[in-house]
mmCIF file of C-alpha atoms in Angstrom:
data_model
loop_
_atom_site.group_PDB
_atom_site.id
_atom_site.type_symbol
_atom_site.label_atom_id
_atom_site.label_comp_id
_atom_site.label_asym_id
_atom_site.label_seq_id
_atom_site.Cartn_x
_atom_site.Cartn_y
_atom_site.Cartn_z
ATOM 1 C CA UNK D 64 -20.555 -18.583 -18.532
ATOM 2 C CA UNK D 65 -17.701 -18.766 -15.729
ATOM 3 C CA UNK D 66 -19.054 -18.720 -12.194
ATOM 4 C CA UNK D 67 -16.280 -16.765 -10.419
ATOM 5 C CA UNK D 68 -17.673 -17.784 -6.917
ATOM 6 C CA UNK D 69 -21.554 -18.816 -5.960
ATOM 7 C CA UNK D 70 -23.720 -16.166 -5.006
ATOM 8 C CA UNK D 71 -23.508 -15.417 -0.587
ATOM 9 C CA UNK D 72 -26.424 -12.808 1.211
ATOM 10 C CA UNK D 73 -29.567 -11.239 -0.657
ATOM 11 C CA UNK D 74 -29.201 -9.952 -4.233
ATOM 12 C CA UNK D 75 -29.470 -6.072 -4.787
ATOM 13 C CA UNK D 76 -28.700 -5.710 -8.321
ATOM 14 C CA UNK D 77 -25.901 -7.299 -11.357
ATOM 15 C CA UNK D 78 -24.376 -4.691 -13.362
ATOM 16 C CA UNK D 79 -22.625 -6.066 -17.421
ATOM 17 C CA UNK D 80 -19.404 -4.321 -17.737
ATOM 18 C CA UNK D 81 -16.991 -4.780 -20.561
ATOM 19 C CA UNK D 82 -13.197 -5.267 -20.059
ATOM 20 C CA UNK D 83 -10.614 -5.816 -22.347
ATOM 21 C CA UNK D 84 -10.131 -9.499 -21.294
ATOM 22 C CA UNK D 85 -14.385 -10.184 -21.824
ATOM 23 C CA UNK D 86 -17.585 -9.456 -20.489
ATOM 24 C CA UNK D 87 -18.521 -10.079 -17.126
ATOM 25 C CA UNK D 88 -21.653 -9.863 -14.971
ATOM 26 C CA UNK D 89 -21.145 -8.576 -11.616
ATOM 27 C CA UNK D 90 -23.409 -9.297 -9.166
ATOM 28 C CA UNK D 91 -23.751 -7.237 -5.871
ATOM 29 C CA UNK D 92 -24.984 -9.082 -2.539
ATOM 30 C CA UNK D 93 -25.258 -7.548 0.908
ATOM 31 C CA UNK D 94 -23.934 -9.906 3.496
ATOM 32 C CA UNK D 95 -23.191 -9.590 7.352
ATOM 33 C CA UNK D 96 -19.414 -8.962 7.314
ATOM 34 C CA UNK D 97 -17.901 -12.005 8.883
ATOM 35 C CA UNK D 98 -17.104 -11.402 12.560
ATOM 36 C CA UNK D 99 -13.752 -11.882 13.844
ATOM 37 C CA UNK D 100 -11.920 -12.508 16.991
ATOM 38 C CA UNK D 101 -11.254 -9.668 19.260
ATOM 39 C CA UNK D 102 -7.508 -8.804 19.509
ATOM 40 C CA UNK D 103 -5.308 -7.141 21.984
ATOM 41 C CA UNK D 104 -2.227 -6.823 19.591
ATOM 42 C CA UNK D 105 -0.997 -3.560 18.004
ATOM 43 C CA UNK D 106 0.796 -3.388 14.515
ATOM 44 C CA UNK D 107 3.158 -0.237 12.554
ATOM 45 C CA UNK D 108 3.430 -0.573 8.987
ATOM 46 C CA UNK D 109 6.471 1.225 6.921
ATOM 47 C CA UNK D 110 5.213 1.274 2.961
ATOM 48 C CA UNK D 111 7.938 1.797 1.202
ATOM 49 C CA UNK D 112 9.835 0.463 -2.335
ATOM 50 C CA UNK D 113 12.530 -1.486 -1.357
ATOM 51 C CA UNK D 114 9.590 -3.990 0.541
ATOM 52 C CA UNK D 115 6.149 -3.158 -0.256
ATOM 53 C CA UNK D 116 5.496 -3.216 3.845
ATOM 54 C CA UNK D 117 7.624 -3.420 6.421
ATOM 55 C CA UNK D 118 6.015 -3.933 10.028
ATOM 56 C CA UNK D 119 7.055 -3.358 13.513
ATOM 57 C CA UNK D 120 7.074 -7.265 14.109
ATOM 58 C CA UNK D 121 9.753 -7.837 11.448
ATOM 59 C CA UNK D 122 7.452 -9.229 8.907
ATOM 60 C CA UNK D 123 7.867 -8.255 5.427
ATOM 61 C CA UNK D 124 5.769 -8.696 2.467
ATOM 62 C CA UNK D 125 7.745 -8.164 -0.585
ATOM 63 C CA UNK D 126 7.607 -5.158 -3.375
ATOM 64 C CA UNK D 127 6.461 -7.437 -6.298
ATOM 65 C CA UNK D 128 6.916 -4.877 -8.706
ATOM 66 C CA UNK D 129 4.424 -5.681 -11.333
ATOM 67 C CA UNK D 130 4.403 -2.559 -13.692
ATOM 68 C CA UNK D 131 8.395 -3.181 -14.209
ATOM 69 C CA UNK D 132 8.004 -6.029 -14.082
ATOM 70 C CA UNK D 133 5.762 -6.189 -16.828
ATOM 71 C CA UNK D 134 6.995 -2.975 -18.837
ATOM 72 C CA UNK D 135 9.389 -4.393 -21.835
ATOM 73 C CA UNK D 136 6.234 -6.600 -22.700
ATOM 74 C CA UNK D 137 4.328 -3.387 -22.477
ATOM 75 C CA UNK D 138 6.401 -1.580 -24.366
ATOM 76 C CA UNK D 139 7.033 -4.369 -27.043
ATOM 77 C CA UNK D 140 3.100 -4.186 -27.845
ATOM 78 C CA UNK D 141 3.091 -0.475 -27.788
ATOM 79 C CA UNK D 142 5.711 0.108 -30.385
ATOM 80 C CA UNK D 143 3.744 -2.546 -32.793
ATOM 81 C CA UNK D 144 0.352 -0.555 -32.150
ATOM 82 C CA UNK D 145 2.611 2.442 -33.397
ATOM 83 C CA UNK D 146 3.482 1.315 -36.377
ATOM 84 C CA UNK D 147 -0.313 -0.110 -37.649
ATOM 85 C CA UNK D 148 -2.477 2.215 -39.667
ATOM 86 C CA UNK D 149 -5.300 4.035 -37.753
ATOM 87 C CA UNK D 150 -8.355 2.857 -38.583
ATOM 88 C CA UNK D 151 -7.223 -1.025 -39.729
ATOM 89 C CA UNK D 152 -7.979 -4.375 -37.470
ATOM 90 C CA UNK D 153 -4.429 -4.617 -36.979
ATOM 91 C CA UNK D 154 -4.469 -1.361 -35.167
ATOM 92 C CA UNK D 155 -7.604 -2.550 -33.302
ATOM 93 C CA UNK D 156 -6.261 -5.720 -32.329
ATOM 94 C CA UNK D 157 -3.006 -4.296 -31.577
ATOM 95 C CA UNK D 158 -4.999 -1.498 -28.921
ATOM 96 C CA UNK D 159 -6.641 -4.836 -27.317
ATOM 97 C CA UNK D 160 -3.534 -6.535 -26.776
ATOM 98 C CA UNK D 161 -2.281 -3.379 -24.754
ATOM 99 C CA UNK D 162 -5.071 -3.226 -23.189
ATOM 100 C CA UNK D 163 -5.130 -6.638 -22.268
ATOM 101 C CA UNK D 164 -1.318 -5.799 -20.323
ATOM 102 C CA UNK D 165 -2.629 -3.009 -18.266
ATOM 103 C CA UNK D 166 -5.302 -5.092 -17.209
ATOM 104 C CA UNK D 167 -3.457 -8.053 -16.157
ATOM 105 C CA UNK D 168 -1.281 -5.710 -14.509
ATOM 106 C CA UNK D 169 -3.847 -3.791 -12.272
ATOM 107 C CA UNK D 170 -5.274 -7.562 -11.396
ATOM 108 C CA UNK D 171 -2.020 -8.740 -10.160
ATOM 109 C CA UNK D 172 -1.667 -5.451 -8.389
ATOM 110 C CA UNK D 173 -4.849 -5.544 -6.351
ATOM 111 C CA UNK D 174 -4.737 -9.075 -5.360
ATOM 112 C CA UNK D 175 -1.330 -8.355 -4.021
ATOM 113 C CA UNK D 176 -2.796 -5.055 -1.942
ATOM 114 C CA UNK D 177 -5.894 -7.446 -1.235
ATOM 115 C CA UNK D 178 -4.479 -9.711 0.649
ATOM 116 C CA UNK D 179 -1.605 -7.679 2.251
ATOM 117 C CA UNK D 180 -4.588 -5.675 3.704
ATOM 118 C CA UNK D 181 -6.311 -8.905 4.674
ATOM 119 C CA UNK D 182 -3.285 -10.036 6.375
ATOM 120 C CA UNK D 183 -3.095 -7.448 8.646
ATOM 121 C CA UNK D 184 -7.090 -7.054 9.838
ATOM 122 C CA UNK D 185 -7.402 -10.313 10.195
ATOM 123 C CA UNK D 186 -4.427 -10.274 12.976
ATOM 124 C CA UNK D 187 -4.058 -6.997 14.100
ATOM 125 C CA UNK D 188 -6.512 -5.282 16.342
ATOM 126 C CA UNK D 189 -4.775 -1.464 15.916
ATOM 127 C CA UNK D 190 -2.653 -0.433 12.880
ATOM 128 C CA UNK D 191 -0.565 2.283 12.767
ATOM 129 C CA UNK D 192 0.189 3.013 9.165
ATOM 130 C CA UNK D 193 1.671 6.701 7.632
ATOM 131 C CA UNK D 194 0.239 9.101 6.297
ATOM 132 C CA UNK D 195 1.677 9.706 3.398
ATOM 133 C CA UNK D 196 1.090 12.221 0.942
ATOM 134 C CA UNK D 197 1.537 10.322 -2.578
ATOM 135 C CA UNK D 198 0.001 12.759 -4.756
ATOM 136 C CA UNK D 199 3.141 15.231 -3.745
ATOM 137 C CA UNK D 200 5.519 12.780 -3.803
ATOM 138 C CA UNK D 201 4.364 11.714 -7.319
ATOM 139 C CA UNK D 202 5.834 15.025 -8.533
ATOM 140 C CA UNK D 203 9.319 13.590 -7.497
ATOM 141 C CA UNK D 204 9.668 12.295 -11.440
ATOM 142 C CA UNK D 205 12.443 9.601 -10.294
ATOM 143 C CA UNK D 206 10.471 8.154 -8.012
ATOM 144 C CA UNK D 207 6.947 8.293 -9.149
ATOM 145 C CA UNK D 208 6.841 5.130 -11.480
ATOM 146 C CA UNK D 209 7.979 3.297 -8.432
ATOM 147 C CA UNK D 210 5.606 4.914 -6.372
ATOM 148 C CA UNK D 211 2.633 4.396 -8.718
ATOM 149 C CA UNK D 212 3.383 0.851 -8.734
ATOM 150 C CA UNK D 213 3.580 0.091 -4.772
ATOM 151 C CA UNK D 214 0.234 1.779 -5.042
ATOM 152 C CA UNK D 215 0.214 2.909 -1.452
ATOM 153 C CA UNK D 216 -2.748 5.143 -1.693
ATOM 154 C CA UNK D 217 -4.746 1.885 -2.625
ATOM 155 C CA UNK D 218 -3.215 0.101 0.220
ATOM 156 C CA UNK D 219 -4.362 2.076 2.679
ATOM 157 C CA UNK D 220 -7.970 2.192 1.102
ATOM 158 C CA UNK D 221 -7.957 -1.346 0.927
ATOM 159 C CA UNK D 222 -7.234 -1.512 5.036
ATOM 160 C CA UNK D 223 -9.478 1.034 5.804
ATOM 161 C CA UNK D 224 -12.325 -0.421 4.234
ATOM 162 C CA UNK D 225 -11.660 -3.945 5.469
ATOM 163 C CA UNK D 226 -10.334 -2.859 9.358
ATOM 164 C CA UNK D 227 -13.939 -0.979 9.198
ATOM 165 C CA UNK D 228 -15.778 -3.328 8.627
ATOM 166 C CA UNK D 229 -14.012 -6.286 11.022
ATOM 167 C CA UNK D 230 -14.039 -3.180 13.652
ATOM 168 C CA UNK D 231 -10.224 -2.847 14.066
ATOM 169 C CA UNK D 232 -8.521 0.491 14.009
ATOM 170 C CA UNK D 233 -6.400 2.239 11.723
ATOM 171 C CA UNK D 234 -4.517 5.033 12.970
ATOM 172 C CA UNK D 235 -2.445 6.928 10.395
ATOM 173 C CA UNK D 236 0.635 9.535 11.639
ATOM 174 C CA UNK D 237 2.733 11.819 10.323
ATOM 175 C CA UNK D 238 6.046 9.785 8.860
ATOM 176 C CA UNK D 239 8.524 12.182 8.861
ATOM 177 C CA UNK D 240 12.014 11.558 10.107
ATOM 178 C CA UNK D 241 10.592 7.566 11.363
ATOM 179 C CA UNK D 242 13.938 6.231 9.642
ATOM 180 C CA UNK D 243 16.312 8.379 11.545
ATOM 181 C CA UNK D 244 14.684 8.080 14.640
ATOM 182 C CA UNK D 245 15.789 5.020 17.006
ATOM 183 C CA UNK D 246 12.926 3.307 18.631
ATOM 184 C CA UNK D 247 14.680 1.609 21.023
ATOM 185 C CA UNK D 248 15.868 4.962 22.999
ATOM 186 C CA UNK D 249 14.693 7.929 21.131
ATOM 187 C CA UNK D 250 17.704 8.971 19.249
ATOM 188 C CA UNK D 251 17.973 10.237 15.770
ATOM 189 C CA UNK D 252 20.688 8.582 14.395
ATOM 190 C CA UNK D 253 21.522 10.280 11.151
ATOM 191 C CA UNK D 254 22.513 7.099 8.091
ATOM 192 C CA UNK D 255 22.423 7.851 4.278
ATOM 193 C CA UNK D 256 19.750 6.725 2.081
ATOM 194 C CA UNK D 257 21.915 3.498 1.103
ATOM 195 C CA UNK D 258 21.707 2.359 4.512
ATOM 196 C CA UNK D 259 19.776 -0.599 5.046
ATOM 197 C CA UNK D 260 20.380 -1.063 8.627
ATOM 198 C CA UNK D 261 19.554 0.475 11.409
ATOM 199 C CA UNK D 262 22.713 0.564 14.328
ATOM 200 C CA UNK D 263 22.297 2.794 17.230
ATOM 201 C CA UNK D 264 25.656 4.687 18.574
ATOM 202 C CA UNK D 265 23.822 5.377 21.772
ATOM 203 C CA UNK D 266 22.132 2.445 23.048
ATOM 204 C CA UNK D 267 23.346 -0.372 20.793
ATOM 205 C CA UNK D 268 19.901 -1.449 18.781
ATOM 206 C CA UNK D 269 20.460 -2.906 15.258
ATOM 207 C CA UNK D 270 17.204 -3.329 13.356
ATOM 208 C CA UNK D 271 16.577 -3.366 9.027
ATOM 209 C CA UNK D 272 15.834 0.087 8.621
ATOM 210 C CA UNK D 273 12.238 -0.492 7.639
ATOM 211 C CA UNK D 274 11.575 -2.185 10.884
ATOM 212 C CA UNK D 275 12.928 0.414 13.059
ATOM 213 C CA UNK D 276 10.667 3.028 11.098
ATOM 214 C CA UNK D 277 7.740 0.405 11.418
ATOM 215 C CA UNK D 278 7.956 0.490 15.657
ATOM 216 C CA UNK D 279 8.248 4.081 15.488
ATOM 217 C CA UNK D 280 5.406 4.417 13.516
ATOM 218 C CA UNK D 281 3.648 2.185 16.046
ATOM 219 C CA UNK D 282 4.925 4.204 19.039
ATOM 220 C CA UNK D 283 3.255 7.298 17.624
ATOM 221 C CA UNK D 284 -0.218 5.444 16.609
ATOM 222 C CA UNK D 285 -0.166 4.239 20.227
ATOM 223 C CA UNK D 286 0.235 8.076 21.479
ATOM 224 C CA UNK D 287 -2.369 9.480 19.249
ATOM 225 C CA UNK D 288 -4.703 6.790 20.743
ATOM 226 C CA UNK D 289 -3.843 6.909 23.960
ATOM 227 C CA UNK D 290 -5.108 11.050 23.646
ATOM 228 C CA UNK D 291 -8.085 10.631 21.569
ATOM 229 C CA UNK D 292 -9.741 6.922 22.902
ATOM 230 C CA UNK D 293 -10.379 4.274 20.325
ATOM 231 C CA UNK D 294 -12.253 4.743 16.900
ATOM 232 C CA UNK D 295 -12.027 2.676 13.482
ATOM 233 C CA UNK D 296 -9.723 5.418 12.046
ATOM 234 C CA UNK D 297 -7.514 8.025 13.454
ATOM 235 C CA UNK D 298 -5.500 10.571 11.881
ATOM 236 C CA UNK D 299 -2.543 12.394 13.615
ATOM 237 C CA UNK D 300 -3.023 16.236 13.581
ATOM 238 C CA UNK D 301 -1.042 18.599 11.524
ATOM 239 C CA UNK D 302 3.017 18.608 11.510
ATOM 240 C CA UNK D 303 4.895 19.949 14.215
ATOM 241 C CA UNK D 304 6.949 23.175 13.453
ATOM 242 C CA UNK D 305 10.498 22.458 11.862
ATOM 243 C CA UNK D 306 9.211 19.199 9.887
ATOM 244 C CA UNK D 307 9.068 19.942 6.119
ATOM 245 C CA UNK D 308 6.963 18.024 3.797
ATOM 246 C CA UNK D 309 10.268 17.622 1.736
ATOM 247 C CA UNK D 310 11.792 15.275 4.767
ATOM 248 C CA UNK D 311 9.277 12.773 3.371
ATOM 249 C CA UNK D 312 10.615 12.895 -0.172
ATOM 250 C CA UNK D 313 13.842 12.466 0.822
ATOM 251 C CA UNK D 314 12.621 9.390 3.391
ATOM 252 C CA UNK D 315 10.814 7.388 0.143
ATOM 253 C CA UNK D 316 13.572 7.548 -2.248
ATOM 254 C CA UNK D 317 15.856 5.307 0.057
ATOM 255 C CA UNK D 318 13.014 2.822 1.031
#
């Protein structure tokens, strides 16, 4: 047997679950979440496709595109399990082997969301993130391989649970119309979906167009905490007349 890691905090119970890649024996421990430093910085996160996350700091952390990545390999072991008989061992081994790809493939994409998460409780007191609706904008068909694979709705999970515990706050706002918007002077400055770069006409700012959404998305985290008072998660209330739920379609498909 492979010890993953060594046991930390008093055992509650082990659970034997079977994957395509083996057996493994999980073992569940409750442990005093590590305590971290207090922090006085603030932090907006843009999800998007083009980078995975853009923040207000000009950080990046790359899309890494794992599922297409991944998907002529896929596809090469899916068109042999077609052509086995049903019921044979070729068709049996053929199923493990694609199971064995989807597995490796929601690994890599965890770890990735893991420690994107990780990087941001660990040095970010408040984080402003959208809200984004992803089971609407799944229905966009050209987008919503793409936006299955950025897993977005895990990402935020993943920060959630982590900022709760470490006692940092994630505040969540309404992303519509964060790309158009400048946040050096307020401005909406209209630019195609193929524009990568954000250039003010009014006041001069020049920005990637994922950080420019990032600090807006901060500015309006900051706002909905400076009415409410702090808490481990916020949520900005409904849209404001005039903002359609389509704006935020039309927002992902150039990220």
């Amino acid at each position: 047997m492979i010890v993953h890691r060594p046991l930390e905090g008093t055992f509650k119970f082990a659970r034997l679950v079977l994957r395509p890649s083996g057996w493994y024996l999980q073992c569940v421990c409750e442990t005093e979440p590590a305590p971290l430093s207090q922090k006085v910085n603030s932090v907006g996160l843009d999800m998007g496709l083009h980078y995975l996350v853009a923040d207000s700091s000009g950080h990046i952390i790359e899309n890494p595109k794992h599922a297409k990545k991944s998907a002529k390999k896929l596809a090469r072991a899916q068109r042999k399990l077609a052509r086995c008989k049903k019921g044979s061992h070729r068709r049996k081994k053929a199923q493990h082997h694609v199971a064995r790809h989807h597995e490796r493939m929601a690994n890599q994409r965890k770890d990735t969301l893991h420690k994107a998460a990780r990087h941001y409780v660990d040095g970010y007191q408040v984080i402003a993130i959208e809200d984004l609706q992803v089971a609407n904008m799944v229905r966009n068909h050209g987008l919503a391989f793409a936006i299955t694979d950025a897993s977005w709705g895990m990402f935020r999970h993943y920060l959630e649970a982590k900022a709760e515990s470490a006692g940092r706050q994630v505040i969540a706002v309404r992303p519509h119309y964060t790309s158009q918007k400048c946040s050096s002077c307020g401005k909406s400055v209209e630019k195609s979906l193929s524009v990568r770069t954000h250039v003010c006409s009014f006041c001069g700012y020049i920005a990637d167009r994922d950080e420019n959404a990032a600090r807006n998305i901060l500015q309006r985290g900051l706002q909905v905490m400076a009415r409410t008072g702090p808490s481990s998660s916020r949520r900005e209330g409904p849209e404001p007349s005039g903002e359609s739920p389509s704006a935020l379609k039309r927002e992902a498909a150039g990220l």
